[in-house]
Coordinates of C-alpha atoms in Angstrom, one line a residue:
X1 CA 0.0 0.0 0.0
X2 CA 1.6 3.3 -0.7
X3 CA 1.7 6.2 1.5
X4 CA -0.4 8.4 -0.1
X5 CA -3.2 5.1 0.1
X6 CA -2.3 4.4 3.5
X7 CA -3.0 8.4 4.7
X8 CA -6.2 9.0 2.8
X9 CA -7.2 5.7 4.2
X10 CA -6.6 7.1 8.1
X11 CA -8.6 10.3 7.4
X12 CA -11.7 8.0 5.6
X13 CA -11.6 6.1 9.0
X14 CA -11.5 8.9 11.1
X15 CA -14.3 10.3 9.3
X16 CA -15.9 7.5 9.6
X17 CA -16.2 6.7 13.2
X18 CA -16.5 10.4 13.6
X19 CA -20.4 10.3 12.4
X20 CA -19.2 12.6 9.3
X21 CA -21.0 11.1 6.8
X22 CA -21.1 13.1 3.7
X23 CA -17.1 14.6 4.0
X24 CA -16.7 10.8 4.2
X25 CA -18.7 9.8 0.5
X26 CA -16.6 13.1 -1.2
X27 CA -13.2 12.0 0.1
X28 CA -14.1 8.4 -0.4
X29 CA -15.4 9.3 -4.3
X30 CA -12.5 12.1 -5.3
X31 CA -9.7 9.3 -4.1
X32 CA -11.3 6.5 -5.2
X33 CA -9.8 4.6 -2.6
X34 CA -12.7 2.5 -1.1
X35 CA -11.8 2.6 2.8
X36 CA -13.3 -1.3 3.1
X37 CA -13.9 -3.9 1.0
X38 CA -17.7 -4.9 -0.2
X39 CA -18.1 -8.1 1.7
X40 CA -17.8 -5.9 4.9
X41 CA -21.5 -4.3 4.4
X42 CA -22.5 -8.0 4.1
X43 CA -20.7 -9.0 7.3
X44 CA -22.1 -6.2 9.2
X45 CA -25.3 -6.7 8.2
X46 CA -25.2 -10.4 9.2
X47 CA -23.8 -9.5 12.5
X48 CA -27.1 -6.7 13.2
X49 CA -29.7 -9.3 12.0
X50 CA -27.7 -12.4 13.7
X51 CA -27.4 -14.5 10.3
X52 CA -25.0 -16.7 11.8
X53 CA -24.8 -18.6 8.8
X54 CA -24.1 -16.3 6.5
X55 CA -21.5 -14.5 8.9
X56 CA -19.6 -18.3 8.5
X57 CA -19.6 -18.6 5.0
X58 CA -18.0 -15.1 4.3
X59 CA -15.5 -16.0 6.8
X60 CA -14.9 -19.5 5.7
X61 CA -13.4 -17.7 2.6
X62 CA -11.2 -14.9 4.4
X63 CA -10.1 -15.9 7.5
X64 CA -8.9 -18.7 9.0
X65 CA -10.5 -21.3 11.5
X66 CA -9.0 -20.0 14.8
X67 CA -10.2 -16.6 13.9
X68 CA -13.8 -17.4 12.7
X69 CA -14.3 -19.3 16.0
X70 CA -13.6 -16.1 17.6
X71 CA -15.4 -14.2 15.8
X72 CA -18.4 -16.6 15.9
X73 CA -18.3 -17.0 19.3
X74 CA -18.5 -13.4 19.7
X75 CA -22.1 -13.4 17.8
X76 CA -23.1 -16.4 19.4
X77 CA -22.3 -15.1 23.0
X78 CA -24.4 -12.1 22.2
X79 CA -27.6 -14.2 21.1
X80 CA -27.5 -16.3 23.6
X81 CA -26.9 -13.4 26.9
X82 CA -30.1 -12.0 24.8
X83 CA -31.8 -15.1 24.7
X84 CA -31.4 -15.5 28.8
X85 CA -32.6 -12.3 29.4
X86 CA -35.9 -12.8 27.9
X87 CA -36.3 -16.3 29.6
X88 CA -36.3 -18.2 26.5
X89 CA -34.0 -20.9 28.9
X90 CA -35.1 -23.9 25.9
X91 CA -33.7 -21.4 23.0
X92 CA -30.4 -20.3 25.0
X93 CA -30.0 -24.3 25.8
X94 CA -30.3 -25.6 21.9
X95 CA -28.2 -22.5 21.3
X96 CA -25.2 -23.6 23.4
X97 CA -25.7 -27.5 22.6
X98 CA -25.7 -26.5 18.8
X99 CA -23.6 -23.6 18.0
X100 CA -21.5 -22.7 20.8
X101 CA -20.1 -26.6 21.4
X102 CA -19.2 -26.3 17.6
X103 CA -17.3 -23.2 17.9
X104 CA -15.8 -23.4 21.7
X105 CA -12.9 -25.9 22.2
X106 CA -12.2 -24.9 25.6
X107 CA -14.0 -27.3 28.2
X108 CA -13.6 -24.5 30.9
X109 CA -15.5 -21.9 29.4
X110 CA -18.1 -24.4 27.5
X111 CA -18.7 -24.9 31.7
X112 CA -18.9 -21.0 32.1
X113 CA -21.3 -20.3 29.5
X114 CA -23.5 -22.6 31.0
X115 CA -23.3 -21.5 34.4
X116 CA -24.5 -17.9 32.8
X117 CA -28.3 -18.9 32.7
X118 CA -28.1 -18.9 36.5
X119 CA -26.0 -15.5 36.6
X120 CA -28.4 -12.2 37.3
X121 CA -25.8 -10.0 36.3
X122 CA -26.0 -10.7 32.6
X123 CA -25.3 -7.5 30.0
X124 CA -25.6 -7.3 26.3
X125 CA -22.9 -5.1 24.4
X126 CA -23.8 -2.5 22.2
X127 CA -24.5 -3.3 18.5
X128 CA -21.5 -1.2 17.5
X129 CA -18.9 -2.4 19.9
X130 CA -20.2 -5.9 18.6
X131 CA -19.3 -4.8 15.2
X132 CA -16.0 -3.3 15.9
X133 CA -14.6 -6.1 18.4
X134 CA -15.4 -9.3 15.4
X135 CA -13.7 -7.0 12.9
X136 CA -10.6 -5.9 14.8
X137 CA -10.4 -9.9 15.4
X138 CA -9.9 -9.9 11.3
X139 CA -9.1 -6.5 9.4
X140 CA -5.9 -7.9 8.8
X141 CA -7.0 -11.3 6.8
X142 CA -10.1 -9.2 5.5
X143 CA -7.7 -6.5 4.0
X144 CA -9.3 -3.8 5.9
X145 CA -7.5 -0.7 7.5
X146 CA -6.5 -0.8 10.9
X147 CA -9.8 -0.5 13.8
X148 CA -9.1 2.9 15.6
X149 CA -5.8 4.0 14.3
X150 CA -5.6 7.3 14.2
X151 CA -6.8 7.4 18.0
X152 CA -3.7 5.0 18.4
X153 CA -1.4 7.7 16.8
X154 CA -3.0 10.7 18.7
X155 CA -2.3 8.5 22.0
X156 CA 1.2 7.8 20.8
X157 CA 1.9 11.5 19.9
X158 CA 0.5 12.1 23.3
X159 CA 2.6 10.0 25.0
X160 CA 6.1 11.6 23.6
X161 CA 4.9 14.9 24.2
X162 CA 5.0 13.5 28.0
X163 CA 8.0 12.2 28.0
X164 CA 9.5 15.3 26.2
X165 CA 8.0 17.5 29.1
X166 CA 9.7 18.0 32.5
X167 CA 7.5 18.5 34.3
X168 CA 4.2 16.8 33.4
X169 CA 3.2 13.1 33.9
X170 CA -0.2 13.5 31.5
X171 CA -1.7 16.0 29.5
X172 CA -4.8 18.1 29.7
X173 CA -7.4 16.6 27.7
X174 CA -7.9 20.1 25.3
X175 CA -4.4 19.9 24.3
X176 CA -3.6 21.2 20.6
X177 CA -3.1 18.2 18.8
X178 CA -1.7 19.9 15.8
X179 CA 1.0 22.3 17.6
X180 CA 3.9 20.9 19.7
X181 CA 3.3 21.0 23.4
X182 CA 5.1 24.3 25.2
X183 CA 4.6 23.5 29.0
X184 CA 3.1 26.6 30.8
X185 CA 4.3 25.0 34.0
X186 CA 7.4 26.7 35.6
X187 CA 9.1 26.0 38.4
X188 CA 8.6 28.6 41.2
X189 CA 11.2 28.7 44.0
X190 CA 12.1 31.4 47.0
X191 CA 14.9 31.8 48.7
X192 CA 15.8 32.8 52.4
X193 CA 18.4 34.3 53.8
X194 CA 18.3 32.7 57.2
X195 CA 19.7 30.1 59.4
X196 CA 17.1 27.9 59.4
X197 CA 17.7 24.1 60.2
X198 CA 14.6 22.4 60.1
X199 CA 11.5 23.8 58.6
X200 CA 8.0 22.4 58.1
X201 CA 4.3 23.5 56.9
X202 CA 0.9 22.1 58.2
X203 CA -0.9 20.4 56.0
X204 CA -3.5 23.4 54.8
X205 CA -0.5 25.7 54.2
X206 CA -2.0 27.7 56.7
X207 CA 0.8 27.6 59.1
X208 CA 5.2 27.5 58.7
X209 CA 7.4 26.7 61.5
X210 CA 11.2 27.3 61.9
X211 CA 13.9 25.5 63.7
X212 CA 16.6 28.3 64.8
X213 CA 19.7 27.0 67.3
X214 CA 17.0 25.5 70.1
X215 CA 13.9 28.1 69.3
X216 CA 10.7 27.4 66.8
X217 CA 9.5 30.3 65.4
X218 CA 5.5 29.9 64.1
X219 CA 3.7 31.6 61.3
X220 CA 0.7 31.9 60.0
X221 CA 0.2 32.5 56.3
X222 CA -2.5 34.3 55.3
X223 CA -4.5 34.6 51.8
X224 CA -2.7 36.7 49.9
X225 CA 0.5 35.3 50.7
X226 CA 1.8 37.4 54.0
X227 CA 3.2 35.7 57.0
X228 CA 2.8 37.0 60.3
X229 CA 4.8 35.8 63.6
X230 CA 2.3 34.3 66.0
X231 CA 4.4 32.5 68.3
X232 CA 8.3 32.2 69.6
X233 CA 8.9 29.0 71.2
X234 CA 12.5 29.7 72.8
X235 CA 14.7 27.0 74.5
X236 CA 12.4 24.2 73.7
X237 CA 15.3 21.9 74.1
X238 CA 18.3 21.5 75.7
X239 CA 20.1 20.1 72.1
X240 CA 19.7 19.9 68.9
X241 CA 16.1 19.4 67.5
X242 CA 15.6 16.3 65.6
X243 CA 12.4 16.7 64.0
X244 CA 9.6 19.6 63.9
X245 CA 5.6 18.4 62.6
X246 CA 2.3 19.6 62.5
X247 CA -0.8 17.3 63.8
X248 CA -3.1 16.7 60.2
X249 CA -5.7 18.6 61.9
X250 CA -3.3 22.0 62.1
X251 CA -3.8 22.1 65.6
X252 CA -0.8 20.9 67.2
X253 CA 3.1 21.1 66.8
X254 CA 5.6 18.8 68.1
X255 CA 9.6 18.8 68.1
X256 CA 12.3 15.8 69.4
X257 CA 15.5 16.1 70.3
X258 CA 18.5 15.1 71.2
X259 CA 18.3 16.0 74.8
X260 CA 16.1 12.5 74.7
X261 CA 12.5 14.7 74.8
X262 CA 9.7 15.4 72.5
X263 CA 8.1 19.0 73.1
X264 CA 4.0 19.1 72.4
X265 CA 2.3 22.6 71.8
X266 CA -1.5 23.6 71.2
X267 CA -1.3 26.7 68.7
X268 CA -5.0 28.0 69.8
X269 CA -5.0 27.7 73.3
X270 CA -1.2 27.6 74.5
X271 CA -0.9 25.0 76.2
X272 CA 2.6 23.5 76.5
X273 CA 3.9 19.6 77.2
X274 CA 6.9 17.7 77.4
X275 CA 7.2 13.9 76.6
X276 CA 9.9 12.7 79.1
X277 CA 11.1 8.5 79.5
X278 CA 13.5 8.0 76.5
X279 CA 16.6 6.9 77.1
X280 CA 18.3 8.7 74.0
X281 CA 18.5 10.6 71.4
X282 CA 14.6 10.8 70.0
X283 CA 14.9 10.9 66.1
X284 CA 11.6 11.3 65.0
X285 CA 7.8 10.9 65.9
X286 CA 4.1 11.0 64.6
X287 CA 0.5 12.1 65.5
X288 CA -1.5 9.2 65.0
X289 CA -5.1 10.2 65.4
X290 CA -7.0 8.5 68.0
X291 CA -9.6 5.7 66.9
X292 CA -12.7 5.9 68.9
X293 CA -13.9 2.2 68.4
X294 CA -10.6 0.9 69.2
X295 CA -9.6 3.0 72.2
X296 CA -11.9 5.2 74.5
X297 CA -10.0 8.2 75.7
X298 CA -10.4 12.4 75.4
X299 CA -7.4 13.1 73.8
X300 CA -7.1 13.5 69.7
X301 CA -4.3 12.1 68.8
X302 CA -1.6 9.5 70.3
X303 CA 1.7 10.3 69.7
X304 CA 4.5 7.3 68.3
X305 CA 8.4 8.4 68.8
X306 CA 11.3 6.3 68.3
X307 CA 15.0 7.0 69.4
X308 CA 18.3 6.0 68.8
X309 CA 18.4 2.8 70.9
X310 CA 15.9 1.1 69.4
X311 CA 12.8 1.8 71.3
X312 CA 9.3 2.4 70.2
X313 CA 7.4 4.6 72.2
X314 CA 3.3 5.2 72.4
X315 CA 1.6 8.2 74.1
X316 CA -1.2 9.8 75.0
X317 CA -0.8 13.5 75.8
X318 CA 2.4 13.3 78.2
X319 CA 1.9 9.8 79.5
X320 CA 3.5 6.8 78.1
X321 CA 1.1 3.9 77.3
X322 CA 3.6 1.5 75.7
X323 CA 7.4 0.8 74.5
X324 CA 8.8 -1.3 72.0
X325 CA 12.0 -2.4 71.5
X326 CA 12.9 -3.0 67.4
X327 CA 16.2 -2.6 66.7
X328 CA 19.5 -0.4 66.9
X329 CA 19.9 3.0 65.3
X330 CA 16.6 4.0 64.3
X331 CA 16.6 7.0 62.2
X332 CA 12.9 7.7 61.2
X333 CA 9.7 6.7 61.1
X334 CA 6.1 7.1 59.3
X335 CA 2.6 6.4 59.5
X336 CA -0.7 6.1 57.3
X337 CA -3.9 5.8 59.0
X338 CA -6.1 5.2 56.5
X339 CA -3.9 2.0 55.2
X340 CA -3.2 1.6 58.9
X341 CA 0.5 0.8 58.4
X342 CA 3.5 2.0 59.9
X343 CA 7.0 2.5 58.1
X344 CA 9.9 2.4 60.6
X345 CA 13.8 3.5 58.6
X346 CA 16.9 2.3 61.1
X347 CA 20.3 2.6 59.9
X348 CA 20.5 -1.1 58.3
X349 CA 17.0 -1.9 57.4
X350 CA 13.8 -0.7 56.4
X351 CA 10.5 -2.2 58.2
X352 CA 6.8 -2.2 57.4
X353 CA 4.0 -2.9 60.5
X354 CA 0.7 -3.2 61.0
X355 CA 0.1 0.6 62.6
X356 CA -2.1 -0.3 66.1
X357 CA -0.9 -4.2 66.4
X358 CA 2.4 -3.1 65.6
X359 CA 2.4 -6.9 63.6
X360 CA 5.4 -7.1 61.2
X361 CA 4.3 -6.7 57.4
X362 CA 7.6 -6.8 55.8
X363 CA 11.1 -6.3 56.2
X364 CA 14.3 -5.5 54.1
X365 CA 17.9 -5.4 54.7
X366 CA 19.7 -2.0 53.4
X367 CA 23.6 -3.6 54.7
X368 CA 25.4 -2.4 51.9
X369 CA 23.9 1.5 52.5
X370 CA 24.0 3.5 55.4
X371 CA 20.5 5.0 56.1
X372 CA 21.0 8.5 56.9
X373 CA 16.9 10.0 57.0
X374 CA 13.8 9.4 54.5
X375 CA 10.6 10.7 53.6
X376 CA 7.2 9.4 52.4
X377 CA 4.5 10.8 49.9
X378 CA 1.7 12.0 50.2
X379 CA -0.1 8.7 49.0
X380 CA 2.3 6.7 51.0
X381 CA 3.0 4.9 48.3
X382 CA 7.0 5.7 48.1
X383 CA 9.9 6.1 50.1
X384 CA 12.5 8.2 49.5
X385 CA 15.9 7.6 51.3
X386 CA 18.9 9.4 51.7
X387 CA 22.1 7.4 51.7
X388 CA 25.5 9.1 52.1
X389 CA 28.3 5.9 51.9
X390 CA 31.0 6.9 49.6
X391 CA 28.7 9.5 47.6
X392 CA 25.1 11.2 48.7
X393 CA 22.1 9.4 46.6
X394 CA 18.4 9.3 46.9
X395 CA 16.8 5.8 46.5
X396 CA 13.4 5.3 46.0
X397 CA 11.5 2.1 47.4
X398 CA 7.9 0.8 47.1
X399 CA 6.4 1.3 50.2
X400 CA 4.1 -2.2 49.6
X401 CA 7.4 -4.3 48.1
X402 CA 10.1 -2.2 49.9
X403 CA 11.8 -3.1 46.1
X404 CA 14.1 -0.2 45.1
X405 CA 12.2 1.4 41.9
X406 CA 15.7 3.9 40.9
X407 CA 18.4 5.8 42.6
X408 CA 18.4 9.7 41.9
X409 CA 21.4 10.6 41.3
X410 CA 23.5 13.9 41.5
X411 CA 25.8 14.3 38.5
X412 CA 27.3 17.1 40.0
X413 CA 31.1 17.6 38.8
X414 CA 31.7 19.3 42.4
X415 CA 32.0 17.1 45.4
X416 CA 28.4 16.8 47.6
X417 CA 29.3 16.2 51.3
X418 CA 25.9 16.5 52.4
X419 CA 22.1 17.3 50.8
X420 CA 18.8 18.5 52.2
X421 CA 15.7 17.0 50.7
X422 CA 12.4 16.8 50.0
X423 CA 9.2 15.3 48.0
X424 CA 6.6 17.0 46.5
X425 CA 5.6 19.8 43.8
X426 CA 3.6 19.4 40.7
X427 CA 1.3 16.0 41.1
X428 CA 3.7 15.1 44.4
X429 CA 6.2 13.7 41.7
X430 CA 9.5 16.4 42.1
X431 CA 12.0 15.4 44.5
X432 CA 14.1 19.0 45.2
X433 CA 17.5 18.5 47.0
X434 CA 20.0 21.5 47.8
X435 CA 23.7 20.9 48.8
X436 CA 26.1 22.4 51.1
X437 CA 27.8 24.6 47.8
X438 CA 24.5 25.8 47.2
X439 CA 22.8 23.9 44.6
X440 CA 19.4 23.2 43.7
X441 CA 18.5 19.6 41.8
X442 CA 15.3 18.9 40.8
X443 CA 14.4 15.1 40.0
X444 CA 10.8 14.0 38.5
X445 CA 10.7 10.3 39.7
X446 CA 8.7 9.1 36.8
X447 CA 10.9 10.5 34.1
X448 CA 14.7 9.6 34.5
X449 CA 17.1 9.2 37.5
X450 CA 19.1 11.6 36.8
X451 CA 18.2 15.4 37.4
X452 CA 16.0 17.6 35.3
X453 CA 16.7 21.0 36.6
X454 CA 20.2 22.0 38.5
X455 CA 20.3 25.6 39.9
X456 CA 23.4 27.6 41.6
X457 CA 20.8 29.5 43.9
X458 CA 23.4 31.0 46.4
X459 CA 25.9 33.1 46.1
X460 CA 29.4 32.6 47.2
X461 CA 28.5 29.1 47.5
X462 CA 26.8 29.1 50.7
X463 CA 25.0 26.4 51.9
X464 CA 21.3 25.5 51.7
X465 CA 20.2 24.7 55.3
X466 CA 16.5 23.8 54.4
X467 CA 13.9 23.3 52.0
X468 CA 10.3 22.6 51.8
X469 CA 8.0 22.5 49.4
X470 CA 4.5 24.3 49.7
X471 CA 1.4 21.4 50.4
X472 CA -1.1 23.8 48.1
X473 CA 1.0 26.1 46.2
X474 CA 4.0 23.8 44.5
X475 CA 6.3 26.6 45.2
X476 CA 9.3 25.1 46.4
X477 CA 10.7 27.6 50.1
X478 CA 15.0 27.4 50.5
X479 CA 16.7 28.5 53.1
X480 CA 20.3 29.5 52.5
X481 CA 23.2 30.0 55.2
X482 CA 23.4 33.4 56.3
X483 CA 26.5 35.7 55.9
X484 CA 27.9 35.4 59.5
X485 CA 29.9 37.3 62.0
X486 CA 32.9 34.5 61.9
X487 CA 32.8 32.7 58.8
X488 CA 36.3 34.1 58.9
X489 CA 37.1 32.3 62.1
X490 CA 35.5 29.1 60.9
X491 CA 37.6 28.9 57.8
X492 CA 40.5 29.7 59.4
X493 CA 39.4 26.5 62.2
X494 CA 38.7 24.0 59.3
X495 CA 42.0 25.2 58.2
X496 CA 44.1 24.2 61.7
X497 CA 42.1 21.3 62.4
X498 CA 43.6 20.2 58.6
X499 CA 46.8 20.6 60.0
X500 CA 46.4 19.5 63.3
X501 CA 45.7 16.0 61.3
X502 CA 48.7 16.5 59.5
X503 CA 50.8 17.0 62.5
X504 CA 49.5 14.0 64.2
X505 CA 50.0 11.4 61.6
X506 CA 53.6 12.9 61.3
X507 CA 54.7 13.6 65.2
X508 CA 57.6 11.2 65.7
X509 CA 59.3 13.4 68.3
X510 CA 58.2 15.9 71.9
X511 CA 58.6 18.8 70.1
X512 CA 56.4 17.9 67.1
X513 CA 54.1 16.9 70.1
X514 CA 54.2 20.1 71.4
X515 CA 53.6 21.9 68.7
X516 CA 50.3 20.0 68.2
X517 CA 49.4 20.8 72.3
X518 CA 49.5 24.8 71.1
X519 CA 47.4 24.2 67.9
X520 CA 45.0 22.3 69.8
X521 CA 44.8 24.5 72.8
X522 CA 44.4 27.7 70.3
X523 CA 41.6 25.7 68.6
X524 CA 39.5 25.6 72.3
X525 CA 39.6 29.0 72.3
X526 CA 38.4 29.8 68.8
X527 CA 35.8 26.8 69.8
X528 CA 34.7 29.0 72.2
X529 CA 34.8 32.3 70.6
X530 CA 32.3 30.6 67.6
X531 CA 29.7 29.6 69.9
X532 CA 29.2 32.9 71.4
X533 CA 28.9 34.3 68.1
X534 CA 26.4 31.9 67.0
X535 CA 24.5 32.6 69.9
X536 CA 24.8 36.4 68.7
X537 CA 23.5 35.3 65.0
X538 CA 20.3 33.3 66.5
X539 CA 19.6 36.3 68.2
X540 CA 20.0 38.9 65.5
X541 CA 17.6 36.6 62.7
X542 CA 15.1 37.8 60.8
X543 CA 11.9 37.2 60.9
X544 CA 11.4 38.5 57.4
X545 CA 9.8 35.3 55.3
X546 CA 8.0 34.0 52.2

């Protein structure tokens, strides 16, 4: 067939299907390329009136035996569903003995057509998808064009304008067919001057919270995009905060620590509580919202927390109900209420439960990776975990399979000591990660492992502390290292603590030893002097934001 055939051909079919009868006769008569041959009228109209035998005898001549079976069986199917329906149970019976037997080898579904009489269930197709499905069974031996092809080719087209896209996993259904797709999303990003550690948003956007030093900082975000500082939570903790979250119902925040605590705080009424009876370092927690027919009890939520020596805690308000023990190093963990499952991360393996029996689900071994945090989507569908052995990657598991589905990887020509994460943006499929020289990647997980977007979005290569993207808005929020007091001091620490390495692996003799004493001695006090000023910086920070 040659290509100018095969195209008018595609538009006579689209025509067709498309009810556009009279563009269809003019195309069909100026071409003179008949779209199907004659005997197809008469196999349509034997299919319509049920003719069974004259459907067999044009395809005795076309087509071969396998595929007039099926196409029979198709017809006969249809006669007999109609004959059931109308209680004609003698008809449908001689039907099934007579016709269907002839055409049906299969023993299995000769038993499932008879079992249909006593099904109340039954449907008949439509007349035209009856048509279409026993010719798509033989345009090919019949000579006829191809059933639905130019939808086939839209979809096609479809697809590679996807995959061509960066940002988009599907297309809008009004999409211009003939123009090539220019994607009116863009990626929308602001930056922060500020030393921000840990930051986190609740679940409406209607709230942001700040990790500074030991003090949370809470705003509330208005319509129109202006923040406003409602509360200053100062000296929570003792250490360094672990993990900062808002309760799903906005109305609670909570923080962990290192100083072996979780902090609890009501943002409408005040109200302040501390979780006390770990035994170290408390990595991470969750609200999990109370259920009513399983437990009765006044509070809203129950409160999980895990910490570095293996324990699993449960809480209600400040009392502990229950502990755990699980295992060694556990870094994070992660909960879904509505699956009722809970995802526990440790530094060696990777655990799924059953959320209130706390029953194991399944379990993985991650020995040849060193589990540094993770986060979940939205769905809970994924994990994402951060791995820093030789090199920092992402690897993303099935949450159900706990099966590695790709490792997001840097390409970065610069060397990555460290990243800050996180998953979310358009359709929850952008994974944004910043590094400690100040860039910006931007993965989509369903397109390719490595990034699609890499951005220098600090100056002087400073650091990006923290990043979170925005639960309504898709903008992506990055906080970069402020310009401090003593960055002057600090580089010139990193520098002796270089050569105090150097001295030590080559001290052979007391004076070399000495000479080390001084350096480390000098290094105290700049030690010192850097703390104060930090404590200076925490002090001096903005609360300008978003």
């Amino acid at each position: 067939m040659s290509s100018r055939e095969d195209k008018i051909k595609l538009f006579l079919q689209f025509l067709k299907y498309s009810n556009y009868n009279k563009t269809f006769e003019n195309l069909q008569k100026q071409s003179q390329i008949q779209l199907d041959p004659p005997n197809l009228s008469r196999i349509t109209q034997s299919i319509k009136s049920y003719n069974f035998k004259d459907l067999e005898s044009i395809l005795d001549i076309y087509v071969g035996t396998q595929t007039k079976n099926q196409c029979m069986l198709l017809l006969l199917e249809q006669h007999y569903i109609q004959l059931i329906l109308s209680q004609n149970y003698q008809e449908a019976v001689q039907i099934l003995r007579n016709q269907i037997s002839r055409f049906c080898q299969d023993e299995n579904q000769k038993y499932l057509y008879g079992s249909m009489i006593f099904q109340q269930d039954l449907k008949l197709k439509g007349e035209q998808q009856l048509i279409d499905e026993i010719i798509s069974h033989c345009f090919q031996e019949l000579g006829l064009f191809e059933p639905n092809r130019l939808i086939t080719l839209i979809q096609q087209a479809k697809s590679n304008e996807i995959l061509e896209c960066k940002w988009h996993n599907h297309l809008q259904q009004d999409y211009p067919i003939l123009q090539k797709h220019i994607c009116d999303q863009q990626f929308k990003h602001k930056i922060r001057n500020k030393n921000v550690s840990i930051c986190t948003f609740s679940d409406n956007g209607g709230y942001l919270a700040q990790v500074i030093g030991q003090t949370i900082l809470i705003y509330e975000i208005n319509n129109n995009d202006s923040i406003k500082e409602i509360d200053k939570l100062q000296e929570v903790h003792s250490k360094v905060i672990t993990n900062l979250l808002f309760s799903p119902c906005n109305k609670y925040i909570g923080s962990s620590s290192e100083d072996y605590t979780l902090f609890i705080y009501q943002l409408i009424n005040k109200r302040k509580y501390r979780l006390q009876g770990h035994n170290a370092i408390v990595k991470s927690f969750n609200f999990v919202l109370c259920d009513p027919q399983r437990k009765k009890q006044n509070n809203e939520y129950d409160i999980y927390s895990i910490s570095t020596d293996g324990w699993l805690y449960e809480w209600n308000e400040n009392e502990r109900k229950s502990g755990l023990k699980i295992e060694e190093n556990l870094i994070d963990i992660h909960s879904n209420q509505q699956k009722e499952q809970m995802l526990i991360v440790s530094q060696n393996k990777i655990t799924l439960y059953q959320l209130y029996s706390k029953n194991l689900i399944i379990q993985t071994s991650t020995k040849n990776q060193i589990n540094i945090n993770s986060q979940v989507n939205k769905s809970f569908e994924q994990l994402i975990v951060y791995v820093n052995d030789y090199l920092p990657q992402l690897y993303l598991y099935s949450i159900q399979t706990l099966q590695i589905i790709k490792i997001l990887n840097a390409n970065s020509d610069s060397f990555i000591r460290s990243i800050k994460y996180h998953y979310g943006g358009y359709n929850n499929y952008l994974v944004a990660a910043g590094t400690d020289s100040g860039k910006l990647f931007i993965w989509h997980i369903q397109k390719s492992e490595q990034p699609i977007e890499i951005l220098q979005v600090s100056e002087q290569n400073k650091e990006i502390t923290c990043l979170r993207f925005h639960p309504i808005s898709h903008e992506l929020l990055i906080y970069v290292q402020q310009q401090s007091k003593n960055n002057d001091v600090l580089r010139e620490r990193q520098q002796l603590k270089e050569n105090l390495i150097d001295l030590i692996s080559l001290s052979r003799n007391r004076t070399q030893f000495s000479r080390v004493s001084q350096i480390f001695y000098f290094l105290q006090g700049i030690a010192r002097q850097d703390t104060t000023n930090t404590r200076e910086l925490q002090e001096e920070s903005s609360d300008e934001d978003l």
